[in-house]
Coordinates of C-alpha atoms and ligand atoms in Angstrom, one line a residue:
M1 CA 24.4 28.6 -4.4
C2 CA 27.5 30.1 -5.7
G3 CA 27.5 32.6 -8.7
I4 CA 29.9 33.2 -11.2
I5 CA 30.1 36.1 -13.6
A6 CA 32.9 37.6 -15.7
Y7 CA 33.2 40.2 -18.2
I8 CA 35.5 40.9 -21.0
G9 CA 35.0 43.7 -23.6
P10 CA 35.3 47.4 -24.4
N11 CA 33.3 48.5 -21.4
S12 CA 33.8 49.0 -17.9
A13 CA 33.7 45.6 -16.3
L14 CA 32.7 46.6 -12.8
P15 CA 29.2 47.8 -13.3
R16 CA 28.4 44.7 -15.4
L17 CA 29.8 42.2 -13.1
V18 CA 28.0 43.9 -10.0
D19 CA 24.7 43.8 -12.0
G20 CA 25.4 40.2 -12.9
L21 CA 26.1 39.6 -9.1
R22 CA 22.7 41.2 -8.2
V23 CA 20.8 39.3 -10.9
M24 CA 22.3 35.8 -9.0
E25 CA 21.3 37.0 -5.5
Y26 CA 18.0 34.8 -5.6
R27 CA 20.2 31.8 -5.7
G28 CA 21.4 32.3 -2.1
Y29 CA 24.8 33.3 -0.9
D30 CA 26.6 34.9 2.1
S31 CA 29.5 36.8 0.7
A32 CA 30.7 38.2 -2.6
G33 CA 33.7 39.6 -4.2
V34 CA 35.2 41.0 -7.4
A35 CA 38.6 41.0 -9.3
L36 CA 39.5 43.5 -11.8
Q37 CA 42.7 43.7 -14.2
H38 CA 44.1 46.9 -13.2
D39 CA 47.3 48.9 -14.2
D40 CA 49.8 46.0 -14.4
G41 CA 48.2 43.7 -11.4
L42 CA 44.8 43.0 -10.1
W43 CA 42.2 44.9 -8.1
V44 CA 40.3 43.0 -5.5
R45 CA 37.3 43.8 -3.3
K46 CA 35.1 41.3 -1.2
D47 CA 32.5 41.7 1.3
V48 CA 30.5 39.6 3.7
G49 CA 26.7 39.8 3.3
R50 CA 24.6 41.5 0.4
V51 CA 25.7 42.4 -3.0
A52 CA 24.5 45.8 -2.1
A53 CA 27.4 46.0 0.5
L54 CA 29.8 45.1 -1.9
A55 CA 28.4 47.6 -4.6
E56 CA 28.7 50.3 -2.1
R57 CA 32.4 49.2 -1.4
V58 CA 33.5 49.3 -5.2
V59 CA 31.9 52.7 -5.8
G60 CA 34.9 54.8 -7.7
G61 CA 36.7 51.4 -8.4
P62 CA 38.9 51.3 -11.6
T63 CA 37.2 51.6 -15.2
T64 CA 39.0 48.6 -16.7
H65 CA 37.8 46.0 -19.3
S66 CA 38.1 42.4 -17.9
G67 CA 37.0 41.0 -14.3
I68 CA 35.6 38.2 -12.5
A69 CA 33.1 38.2 -9.6
H70 CA 31.5 35.6 -7.2
T71 CA 28.8 35.0 -4.8
R72 CA 29.8 32.4 -2.2
W73 CA 27.7 30.1 -0.3
A74 CA 29.9 28.8 2.4
T75 CA 30.7 25.1 2.5
H76 CA 34.2 25.0 3.5
G77 CA 35.2 27.7 6.1
E78 CA 33.2 30.1 7.8
V79 CA 31.3 33.2 6.2
T80 CA 34.4 35.8 6.1
E81 CA 36.0 38.1 4.0
A82 CA 39.1 35.9 3.7
N83 CA 36.9 32.9 2.6
A84 CA 34.8 35.1 0.0
H85 CA 36.2 34.7 -3.6
P86 CA 37.9 35.7 -5.7
H87 CA 41.1 33.8 -4.1
L88 CA 44.4 34.5 -5.4
D89 CA 47.8 33.2 -5.7
G90 CA 50.9 34.2 -3.5
D91 CA 52.0 37.0 -5.7
L92 CA 48.4 38.2 -6.0
R93 CA 48.6 37.8 -10.1
I94 CA 46.1 35.2 -10.6
A95 CA 42.6 35.2 -9.4
V96 CA 40.0 32.5 -9.3
V97 CA 36.1 32.2 -8.8
H98 CA 34.8 28.8 -8.1
N99 CA 31.8 26.7 -7.6
G100 CA 31.7 23.4 -6.6
I101 CA 34.0 21.4 -4.4
I102 CA 37.6 20.3 -4.3
E103 CA 37.5 16.9 -2.7
N104 CA 41.2 16.6 -2.1
S105 CA 41.8 20.2 -1.0
T106 CA 43.0 18.9 2.4
H107 CA 45.9 16.9 0.9
L108 CA 46.7 19.7 -1.8
R109 CA 46.7 22.2 1.1
T110 CA 49.1 20.2 3.2
A111 CA 51.3 19.6 0.1
L112 CA 51.4 23.4 -0.8
E113 CA 52.3 24.5 2.7
A114 CA 55.2 22.0 2.7
E115 CA 56.4 23.6 -0.5
G116 CA 56.2 26.9 1.6
V117 CA 53.1 28.4 0.2
T118 CA 51.0 30.4 2.6
L119 CA 47.1 29.8 2.4
R120 CA 45.0 32.8 3.5
S121 CA 41.6 31.3 3.8
Q122 CA 40.0 28.2 4.9
T123 CA 38.6 27.3 1.8
D124 CA 39.0 24.5 -0.6
T125 CA 39.0 26.7 -3.5
E126 CA 42.1 28.5 -2.4
V127 CA 44.5 25.9 -3.5
L128 CA 43.6 26.2 -7.1
P129 CA 45.4 29.8 -7.6
H130 CA 48.4 28.4 -6.0
L131 CA 48.5 25.3 -7.9
I132 CA 47.9 27.2 -11.2
R133 CA 50.7 29.5 -10.0
K134 CA 52.7 26.5 -9.5
Y135 CA 52.7 25.4 -12.8
Y136 CA 52.5 29.0 -14.6
K137 CA 55.5 29.5 -17.1
G138 CA 53.9 32.0 -19.0
D139 CA 51.1 29.9 -20.6
P140 CA 47.8 30.4 -18.7
V141 CA 45.8 27.6 -20.4
A142 CA 49.0 24.8 -19.8
A143 CA 49.1 26.2 -16.0
V144 CA 45.3 25.7 -15.6
L145 CA 45.2 22.3 -17.2
E146 CA 48.4 20.9 -15.1
A147 CA 46.9 22.3 -12.1
L148 CA 43.5 20.6 -12.6
K149 CA 45.4 17.4 -13.0
Q150 CA 45.9 17.5 -9.2
A151 CA 42.6 18.7 -8.2
R152 CA 39.6 16.0 -7.5
G153 CA 36.2 17.1 -7.4
T154 CA 33.6 19.5 -9.1
Y155 CA 34.2 23.0 -10.5
G156 CA 32.6 25.6 -12.7
M157 CA 35.9 28.2 -12.4
A158 CA 37.1 31.6 -14.1
V159 CA 40.8 32.5 -13.8
L160 CA 42.1 35.9 -14.6
F161 CA 45.7 36.3 -15.1
A162 CA 47.3 39.9 -14.5
D163 CA 49.7 38.9 -17.3
H164 CA 46.9 38.2 -19.7
P165 CA 44.2 40.7 -19.2
D166 CA 42.6 40.1 -22.5
Q167 CA 41.3 36.6 -21.9
I168 CA 39.4 34.9 -19.1
I169 CA 39.9 31.1 -18.6
A170 CA 36.8 29.0 -17.8
V171 CA 36.6 25.3 -17.0
R172 CA 33.6 23.2 -16.1
N173 CA 33.3 19.8 -14.5
G174 CA 30.0 19.2 -13.0
S175 CA 29.2 22.8 -12.2
P176 CA 27.3 24.8 -15.1
L177 CA 28.8 27.6 -16.9
V178 CA 27.3 29.6 -19.8
I179 CA 29.2 31.8 -22.1
G180 CA 27.4 34.7 -23.7
L181 CA 28.8 36.4 -26.9
G182 CA 27.9 40.2 -27.6
D183 CA 29.0 42.6 -29.9
G184 CA 32.8 43.0 -29.4
E185 CA 32.2 41.7 -25.8
S186 CA 31.9 38.2 -23.9
L187 CA 30.4 37.1 -20.7
L188 CA 30.6 34.2 -18.6
A189 CA 28.2 33.1 -15.9
S190 CA 27.0 30.0 -13.9
D191 CA 23.5 31.5 -14.3
P192 CA 22.1 32.3 -17.8
Q193 CA 20.0 34.9 -16.1
A194 CA 23.1 37.0 -15.4
V195 CA 24.0 37.4 -18.9
V196 CA 20.7 37.7 -20.4
S197 CA 20.4 41.6 -20.3
M198 CA 23.7 42.0 -22.2
T199 CA 23.3 39.3 -24.7
R200 CA 21.0 36.4 -25.9
R201 CA 23.7 34.4 -27.8
V202 CA 24.8 31.9 -25.5
G203 CA 26.7 28.5 -25.3
Y204 CA 26.8 26.0 -22.6
L205 CA 30.3 24.6 -21.7
Q206 CA 30.3 20.8 -21.3
D207 CA 32.0 18.9 -18.6
R208 CA 35.6 18.6 -18.7
E209 CA 36.0 21.6 -21.0
L210 CA 38.0 24.7 -20.9
A211 CA 37.2 27.9 -22.8
V212 CA 39.7 30.9 -23.5
I213 CA 37.2 33.8 -23.5
T214 CA 38.3 37.1 -25.2
A215 CA 36.2 40.2 -26.1
D216 CA 35.8 38.6 -29.9
G217 CA 34.9 35.3 -28.9
V218 CA 35.8 32.1 -27.6
V219 CA 38.0 28.8 -27.9
V220 CA 37.1 25.7 -26.5
Q221 CA 39.1 22.5 -26.0
T222 CA 38.8 19.6 -23.7
L223 CA 40.7 19.0 -20.7
A224 CA 42.5 16.3 -22.6
G225 CA 43.6 18.8 -25.0
N226 CA 41.4 18.0 -28.1
D227 CA 39.2 20.7 -29.8
A228 CA 35.7 21.2 -29.0
T229 CA 32.9 23.1 -30.3
L230 CA 30.9 25.7 -28.2
N231 CA 27.1 25.3 -29.7
I232 CA 25.6 28.8 -29.7
E233 CA 22.0 29.4 -29.3
T234 CA 19.6 32.1 -28.7
I235 CA 18.5 32.2 -25.2
D236 CA 14.8 31.7 -24.3
S237 CA 12.7 34.7 -23.6
D238 CA 11.6 33.3 -20.5
Y239 CA 14.9 34.4 -19.0
A240 CA 13.9 37.9 -19.5
L241 CA 14.9 39.7 -16.3
A242 CA 12.8 39.2 -13.4
D243 CA 10.2 41.6 -12.4
L244 CA 8.0 42.0 -9.4
E245 CA 5.2 43.1 -11.6
G246 CA 3.7 44.9 -8.6
F247 CA 4.0 42.1 -5.9
E248 CA 5.8 42.9 -2.9
H249 CA 8.1 39.7 -3.2
F250 CA 9.0 37.1 -5.7
M251 CA 7.6 34.6 -3.4
L252 CA 4.1 35.9 -3.6
K253 CA 4.2 36.8 -7.2
E254 CA 5.2 33.2 -8.0
I255 CA 2.2 31.9 -5.7
Y256 CA -0.2 34.0 -7.7
E257 CA 1.2 32.9 -11.1
Q258 CA 0.4 29.4 -10.2
P259 CA -3.0 29.3 -12.5
R260 CA -0.8 30.4 -15.4
S261 CA 2.1 28.1 -14.6
I262 CA 0.0 25.2 -14.0
R263 CA -1.7 25.9 -17.6
R264 CA 1.8 25.9 -19.2
A265 CA 2.6 22.7 -17.9
L266 CA -0.4 21.3 -19.6
R267 CA -0.6 23.1 -22.7
G268 CA -0.3 21.2 -26.0
R269 CA -0.1 18.0 -23.7
L270 CA -3.7 17.0 -22.9
Q271 CA -5.8 15.1 -25.4
L272 CA -9.3 15.7 -24.2
E273 CA -11.1 13.5 -26.6
E274 CA -8.7 10.6 -26.8
G275 CA -8.4 10.7 -22.8
N276 CA -4.9 10.6 -23.1
A277 CA -1.9 13.1 -23.3
K278 CA 1.2 13.4 -25.4
L279 CA 4.6 14.3 -23.9
G280 CA 7.1 14.6 -27.1
G281 CA 10.0 14.8 -25.0
L282 CA 9.6 11.2 -23.4
N283 CA 10.0 10.1 -27.0
M284 CA 8.0 6.8 -25.9
D285 CA 5.1 5.4 -27.9
P286 CA 2.2 3.4 -26.3
R287 CA 4.2 0.0 -26.6
D288 CA 7.3 1.7 -24.9
L289 CA 4.9 2.8 -21.9
L290 CA 3.5 -0.6 -21.6
G291 CA 7.0 -1.9 -21.1
V292 CA 7.4 0.4 -18.0
Q293 CA 7.0 -2.0 -15.1
R294 CA 8.0 0.1 -12.1
L295 CA 8.5 4.0 -11.8
I296 CA 11.1 5.6 -9.5
N297 CA 11.0 9.2 -9.2
L298 CA 14.3 10.7 -8.1
G299 CA 14.7 14.1 -6.3
C300 CA 15.4 16.3 -3.5
G301 CA 13.6 18.5 -1.1
T302 CA 10.4 19.9 -2.5
S303 CA 11.1 18.0 -5.8
Y304 CA 11.1 14.9 -3.8
H305 CA 7.8 15.7 -2.5
A306 CA 6.4 16.3 -6.0
G307 CA 8.0 12.9 -6.8
M308 CA 6.1 11.3 -3.9
I309 CA 3.0 12.8 -5.3
G310 CA 3.7 11.6 -8.8
A311 CA 4.6 8.1 -7.7
M312 CA 1.3 7.8 -5.6
A313 CA -0.9 9.0 -8.6
V314 CA 1.0 6.3 -10.8
E315 CA 0.2 3.5 -8.5
A316 CA -3.5 4.9 -8.2
L317 CA -4.2 5.3 -11.8
A318 CA -1.8 3.2 -13.8
R319 CA -1.5 0.5 -11.2
V320 CA 2.2 0.2 -11.9
P321 CA 4.4 0.0 -8.6
A322 CA 5.9 3.3 -8.1
R323 CA 8.0 5.2 -5.4
A324 CA 10.0 8.2 -4.6
E325 CA 13.4 8.4 -3.5
I326 CA 15.7 11.0 -1.9
A327 CA 18.3 11.5 -4.5
S328 CA 21.2 11.9 -1.9
E329 CA 20.3 8.7 -0.3
F330 CA 19.6 6.7 -3.7
R331 CA 23.0 7.2 -5.1
Y332 CA 25.0 5.6 -2.1
R333 CA 23.0 2.7 -1.2
H334 CA 24.0 0.6 -4.0
P335 CA 20.4 0.4 -5.8
I336 CA 18.9 -2.2 -7.8
I337 CA 18.5 -0.9 -11.4
Q338 CA 15.9 -3.0 -13.3
R339 CA 15.6 -3.0 -17.2
D340 CA 12.0 -2.5 -16.8
A341 CA 12.3 0.2 -14.6
L342 CA 12.0 4.0 -15.6
F343 CA 13.5 6.6 -13.5
L344 CA 12.6 10.3 -13.4
A345 CA 14.8 12.8 -12.3
I346 CA 13.0 15.9 -10.9
S347 CA 14.7 18.9 -10.5
Q348 CA 13.6 22.7 -10.7
S349 CA 16.9 24.1 -11.4
G350 CA 18.3 20.8 -13.3
E351 CA 21.7 21.4 -11.5
T352 CA 21.1 19.9 -8.1
A353 CA 24.3 17.7 -7.3
D354 CA 22.6 15.0 -5.5
T355 CA 19.9 14.4 -8.2
L356 CA 22.9 14.5 -10.7
G357 CA 24.7 11.9 -8.7
A358 CA 21.5 9.7 -8.5
M359 CA 21.1 10.0 -12.2
G360 CA 24.8 9.0 -12.6
E361 CA 24.1 5.7 -10.6
V362 CA 21.2 4.7 -12.9
I363 CA 23.2 5.4 -15.7
T364 CA 26.3 3.6 -15.0
K365 CA 24.2 0.4 -13.9
G366 CA 22.3 0.5 -17.5
G367 CA 19.0 2.0 -16.4
T368 CA 16.6 4.4 -18.2
V369 CA 16.5 8.0 -16.6
M370 CA 14.6 10.9 -17.8
G371 CA 14.3 14.5 -16.7
V372 CA 11.4 16.3 -15.4
V373 CA 12.8 19.9 -15.0
N374 CA 12.1 23.4 -15.3
V375 CA 15.5 25.3 -16.4
V376 CA 15.6 24.7 -20.1
G377 CA 19.1 23.5 -21.1
S378 CA 20.1 22.5 -17.5
T379 CA 22.4 19.6 -16.8
V380 CA 19.6 17.2 -15.9
A381 CA 17.8 17.9 -19.0
R382 CA 21.3 17.6 -21.1
I383 CA 22.5 14.6 -19.8
S384 CA 19.1 12.7 -19.9
G385 CA 18.6 13.7 -23.3
R386 CA 14.7 12.8 -22.8
G387 CA 12.3 14.0 -20.6
V388 CA 9.6 16.7 -19.7
Y389 CA 10.1 20.5 -19.1
V390 CA 7.6 21.7 -16.5
H391 CA 7.5 25.0 -18.1
S392 CA 6.8 27.1 -14.9
G393 CA 9.1 30.0 -16.0
P394 CA 11.9 31.3 -14.1
E395 CA 11.7 31.0 -10.3
I396 CA 13.5 33.8 -8.3
A397 CA 12.3 33.1 -5.0
V398 CA 14.4 30.5 -3.2
A399 CA 11.7 28.6 -1.9
S400 CA 9.9 26.6 -4.7
T401 CA 6.1 27.3 -5.2
K402 CA 5.1 27.6 -8.7
A403 CA 7.7 24.8 -9.8
F404 CA 6.4 22.5 -7.2
T405 CA 3.0 22.6 -8.8
S406 CA 4.2 22.5 -12.1
Q407 CA 6.3 19.4 -11.2
I408 CA 3.1 17.7 -9.8
T409 CA 1.1 18.8 -13.2
A410 CA 3.8 17.3 -15.4
L411 CA 4.0 14.1 -13.5
L412 CA 0.1 13.6 -13.6
V413 CA 0.4 14.1 -17.3
C414 CA 3.1 11.3 -17.4
T415 CA 0.6 9.4 -15.2
L416 CA -2.2 9.8 -17.8
M417 CA -0.2 8.2 -20.5
L418 CA 0.9 5.3 -18.4
A419 CA -2.5 4.6 -17.2
R420 CA -4.2 4.9 -20.5
T421 CA -1.8 1.9 -22.0
R422 CA -3.2 -0.4 -19.2
N423 CA -5.7 0.6 -16.4
L424 CA -7.9 3.3 -18.0
S425 CA -10.8 3.2 -20.4
L426 CA -11.6 6.0 -22.7
S427 CA -14.1 7.4 -20.5
E428 CA -11.8 7.1 -17.6
G429 CA -8.9 8.8 -19.5
Q430 CA -11.3 11.7 -20.7
A431 CA -12.2 12.2 -16.9
V432 CA -8.6 12.5 -15.8
A433 CA -7.9 14.8 -18.7
S434 CA -10.6 17.0 -18.3
E435 CA -10.0 16.9 -14.4
L436 CA -6.5 18.2 -15.2
D437 CA -7.6 20.7 -17.5
S438 CA -10.0 22.1 -14.9
M439 CA -7.1 22.6 -12.3
P440 CA -5.6 26.1 -13.3
E441 CA -9.1 27.6 -12.9
K442 CA -9.6 26.2 -9.6
V443 CA -6.3 27.2 -8.6
R444 CA -7.1 30.9 -9.7
E445 CA -10.6 30.5 -7.9
Y446 CA -8.8 29.5 -4.6
L447 CA -6.2 32.4 -4.9
E448 CA -8.9 35.1 -5.5
N449 CA -10.4 34.0 -2.0
P450 CA -7.7 32.4 0.1
G451 CA -9.4 32.1 3.4
P452 CA -8.2 33.2 6.7
I453 CA -4.5 32.8 6.1
D454 CA -3.7 35.9 8.1
Q455 CA -5.2 34.3 11.1
A456 CA -3.4 31.3 10.6
A457 CA -0.2 33.0 10.3
Q458 CA -0.5 35.1 13.5
W459 CA -1.1 31.6 15.5
V460 CA 1.7 30.0 13.5
A461 CA 4.1 32.8 14.1
E462 CA 3.3 33.0 17.8
A463 CA 4.1 29.2 18.1
S464 CA 7.2 27.3 19.2
Y465 CA 6.4 24.3 17.4
V466 CA 3.8 23.5 14.6
L467 CA 2.6 20.2 13.4
F468 CA 1.4 19.5 9.8
L469 CA -0.6 16.2 9.1
G470 CA -2.2 14.4 6.1
R471 CA -2.9 11.0 4.7
G472 CA -2.4 9.7 1.2
F473 CA -1.8 12.3 -1.4
S474 CA -1.9 15.0 1.6
Y475 CA 1.1 13.6 3.4
P476 CA 3.4 14.9 0.7
V477 CA 1.8 18.1 0.9
A478 CA 1.9 18.4 4.7
L479 CA 5.7 17.6 4.3
E480 CA 5.8 20.5 1.6
G481 CA 4.0 22.7 4.1
A482 CA 6.5 22.1 6.8
L483 CA 9.4 22.4 4.5
K484 CA 8.2 25.8 3.5
L485 CA 7.6 27.0 7.1
K486 CA 11.1 26.0 8.1
E487 CA 12.5 27.5 5.0
I488 CA 10.7 31.0 5.3
A489 CA 9.6 31.6 8.8
Y490 CA 12.5 29.5 10.5
I491 CA 9.8 28.0 13.0
P492 CA 10.3 24.2 14.3
C493 CA 7.6 22.3 12.6
E494 CA 7.5 18.8 11.3
A495 CA 5.0 16.7 9.2
Y496 CA 3.6 13.3 9.8
P497 CA 0.8 11.0 8.1
S498 CA -2.1 11.6 10.4
G499 CA -2.1 8.1 11.4
E500 CA 1.2 8.1 13.0
M501 CA 0.4 11.0 15.0
K502 CA -0.7 9.0 18.1
H503 CA 2.7 6.9 17.7
G504 CA 4.7 9.7 19.2
P505 CA 4.1 13.4 17.9
I506 CA 1.2 13.7 20.1
A507 CA 3.3 14.1 23.0
M508 CA 4.4 17.9 21.6
L509 CA 0.8 19.0 21.5
Q510 CA -0.1 21.6 24.2
K511 CA -2.7 24.0 24.8
N512 CA -2.6 26.3 21.4
T513 CA 0.0 24.3 19.3
P514 CA -1.3 24.8 15.9
V515 CA -1.8 21.6 14.0
I516 CA -2.3 22.0 10.4
F517 CA -4.6 19.3 9.0
V518 CA -4.6 18.8 5.1
A519 CA -7.8 16.9 4.9
P520 CA -9.5 17.2 1.5
R521 CA -12.7 15.2 0.8
D522 CA -11.2 11.8 -0.1
G523 CA -11.3 8.1 1.0
Q524 CA -9.6 9.0 4.2
R525 CA -11.9 11.6 5.1
E526 CA -13.2 9.7 8.1
K527 CA -10.0 8.8 9.7
A528 CA -8.9 12.6 9.3
I529 CA -11.9 13.6 11.4
S530 CA -11.2 11.0 14.2
N531 CA -7.4 12.4 13.9
L532 CA -8.8 15.9 14.3
R533 CA -10.7 15.0 17.2
E534 CA -7.7 13.5 19.0
V535 CA -5.8 16.8 18.5
Q536 CA -8.3 18.9 19.8
A537 CA -8.8 16.7 22.9
R538 CA -5.0 18.0 23.6
G539 CA -6.0 21.6 23.6
A540 CA -4.1 22.1 20.2
R541 CA -5.7 24.5 17.5
V542 CA -6.9 22.9 14.4
I543 CA -6.3 24.7 11.3
A544 CA -8.0 22.4 8.3
I545 CA -7.4 22.8 4.9
H546 CA -10.3 21.0 3.4
T547 CA -12.8 20.8 0.4
E548 CA -15.2 23.6 0.3
G549 CA -18.8 22.4 1.4
D550 CA -17.4 20.0 3.7
T551 CA -19.4 21.5 6.8
E552 CA -18.4 18.8 9.3
I553 CA -14.6 19.7 9.1
A554 CA -15.2 23.3 8.7
E555 CA -17.1 23.1 12.0
L556 CA -14.8 21.0 13.9
A557 CA -11.8 23.2 13.0
D558 CA -10.6 26.2 14.8
L559 CA -10.0 27.7 11.5
S560 CA -11.1 26.7 8.4
I561 CA -9.7 26.9 4.9
P562 CA -11.7 25.8 2.1
V563 CA -10.1 24.7 -1.3
P564 CA -12.4 23.8 -4.5
S565 CA -13.5 20.3 -4.9
C566 CA -11.3 18.0 -6.9
Q567 CA -10.2 14.3 -7.5
S568 CA -7.9 13.3 -4.9
Y569 CA -4.8 12.6 -7.1
A570 CA -5.0 16.4 -8.1
S571 CA -5.6 17.6 -4.6
P572 CA -2.2 18.6 -3.9
L573 CA -2.4 21.5 -6.6
L574 CA -4.8 23.1 -4.4
T575 CA -4.2 22.0 -0.9
T576 CA -0.5 23.2 -1.0
L577 CA -1.6 26.7 -1.9
P578 CA -2.7 27.9 1.5
L579 CA 0.4 26.2 3.1
Q580 CA 2.6 28.3 0.6
L581 CA 0.5 31.5 1.7
L582 CA 0.9 30.4 5.5
A583 CA 4.6 30.3 5.1
Y584 CA 5.0 33.4 3.3
K585 CA 2.7 35.4 5.6
S586 CA 4.3 33.8 8.9
G587 CA 7.8 34.7 7.7
L588 CA 6.8 38.2 7.0
L589 CA 5.1 38.5 10.4
L590 CA 8.5 37.5 12.1
G591 CA 10.5 39.8 9.7
R592 CA 12.2 37.3 7.5
D593 CA 13.8 37.9 4.2
V594 CA 11.3 35.9 2.4
D595 CA 12.8 35.8 -0.8
K596 CA 16.1 35.1 0.2
P597 CA 16.0 33.2 3.5
R598 CA 19.1 32.4 5.4
N599 CA 21.6 29.6 4.5
L600 CA 19.4 28.4 1.7
A601 CA 20.7 28.4 -1.9
K602 CA 18.4 28.1 -4.9
S603 CA 20.2 25.5 -6.8
V604 CA 22.4 23.1 -4.5
T605 CA 25.3 22.3 -6.8
V606 CA 27.4 20.7 -4.1
E607 CA 26.5 17.4 -2.1
Ligands
M6R729 O1 16.3 22.4 -8.1 P1 16.0 21.3 -7.5 O2 14.4 21.3 -7.8 O3 16.7 19.9 -7.5 O4 16.0 21.5 -5.9 C1 15.9 20.6 -4.7 C2 15.8 21.3 -3.4 O5 17.2 21.7 -3.1 C3 14.8 22.3 -3.6 O6 13.5 21.8 -3.9 C4 14.8 22.9 -2.0 O7 14.2 21.7 -1.4 C5 14.0 24.3 -2.1 N1 14.5 24.9 -1.3 C6 12.5 24.2 -1.8 O8 11.9 25.3 -1.3

């Protein structure tokens, strides 16, 4: 989603800002812009489309020492140059870049217009520079604080004053900002990846804090005016600049990284002899685990699908009632929070506004919530305090692949711990631990020989509708397969539990409609075969993802994609792989921008 980068120091700001914008491209955006201190004023350029277009446009721009820049993902107002950030006050002397949403912007806009202010864009953000201007009497901090008293909503913002080119003001409320401290130069970004090539010394601004950033350092205070401290840490080497390592796209690279990323999610956690696992970050001993009487997984999109799989595994292996909930719905339905319930907030980015909102609701009602997060130091991780890092490493492609399988892996490890305190004997626990331990190798084995994905992609790319079906653990996999295909190839498709097909979606089937059956060998296999025959009777083409050696399904299907054999709770780690490849290859056939699909953002920081 939107990205912020700011620089102040002895070097030329412009190339550093453009590099920072490039790094954040993976987050998804539709326009970009930059504002630099220049002569006695500000120099501003914006463009619709890719950062590359902006980069061309600013060639020969001024060599000055402070500036702010932004990639915008439209929320309020269309994708136009006028709506791109930075936004300026009427005198063009105060520039603001902003992530988040100013919820009362309509009211503020009307009030400003009544005072004679002319606004140039349709955005919620533009009220900020005008409000700051209104309260500016020579003290930038006082003006920003006064303006923010009027604004309601979420913000991570950077402000550059033409009158004060030696400082950048940053404020955070619900939208992440990281400050990078280099040698005589400082940076600000909404994403640590954007600062890491320049410095590894960073500090995360907390909610309702304001920072005055200069080339020599930073001074932080709260919005209430109290002193605050920025905790400086050295950023993890995981954030090293992303490299394609010979792959054509990040999505493909990340798909093929899964044997390693799943191994990382398991490393140091499985206790093979004890038939158990240890997740230090949960800080729960067996007695605490035994106290958990229900588990609720919260998440959005792919993370919600991982949560569904995790909840099914907990019910199957630990016999603890468990469910997954879509975070954006959960937060607004006045949920019942019980003392003996454990909530897990699942998020790759750790910055998803809906998931943070759902966590907030749990916390307000006195519940216990922990994070299952990929990005270290992200907001979910920090506000939950306890939880599990999934350690998939930075995921650059917008569509989540390796983070999904790492989330599932981490949830299965949690399941083993819960199950061992009640339903699983030592030998059963050992069997689960050893099954999980074997999964990275099985994933590698499948990826080495992925089956006829090219043919499947050909059928899918030609189709106007695709149906994904699965039962039990394979239903969330079907949902995830359909989500990936929509995201990457923009092909209309949907996923159903196989048994529901005859209750409606069967009407969509015609000759050659591709139907993707996720049907590994499990308790539901016989039923899956009946559904498969029903589909074929309507002339549809069946692409079956099944356990290798299952000759009956292989022979029935129009296209057979075998995956290695495993226990049903672990099967999503394998059956999801062909669906990721299918989406990727279908997207390529249709000429899509697979790493940066249209309209999507990597971390969705607005509701
Ligand atoms: O960062 P999160 O895991 O919280 O993100 C949740 C969803 O926005 C995300 O999974 C989304 O569905 C992806 N585009 C999936 O590829």
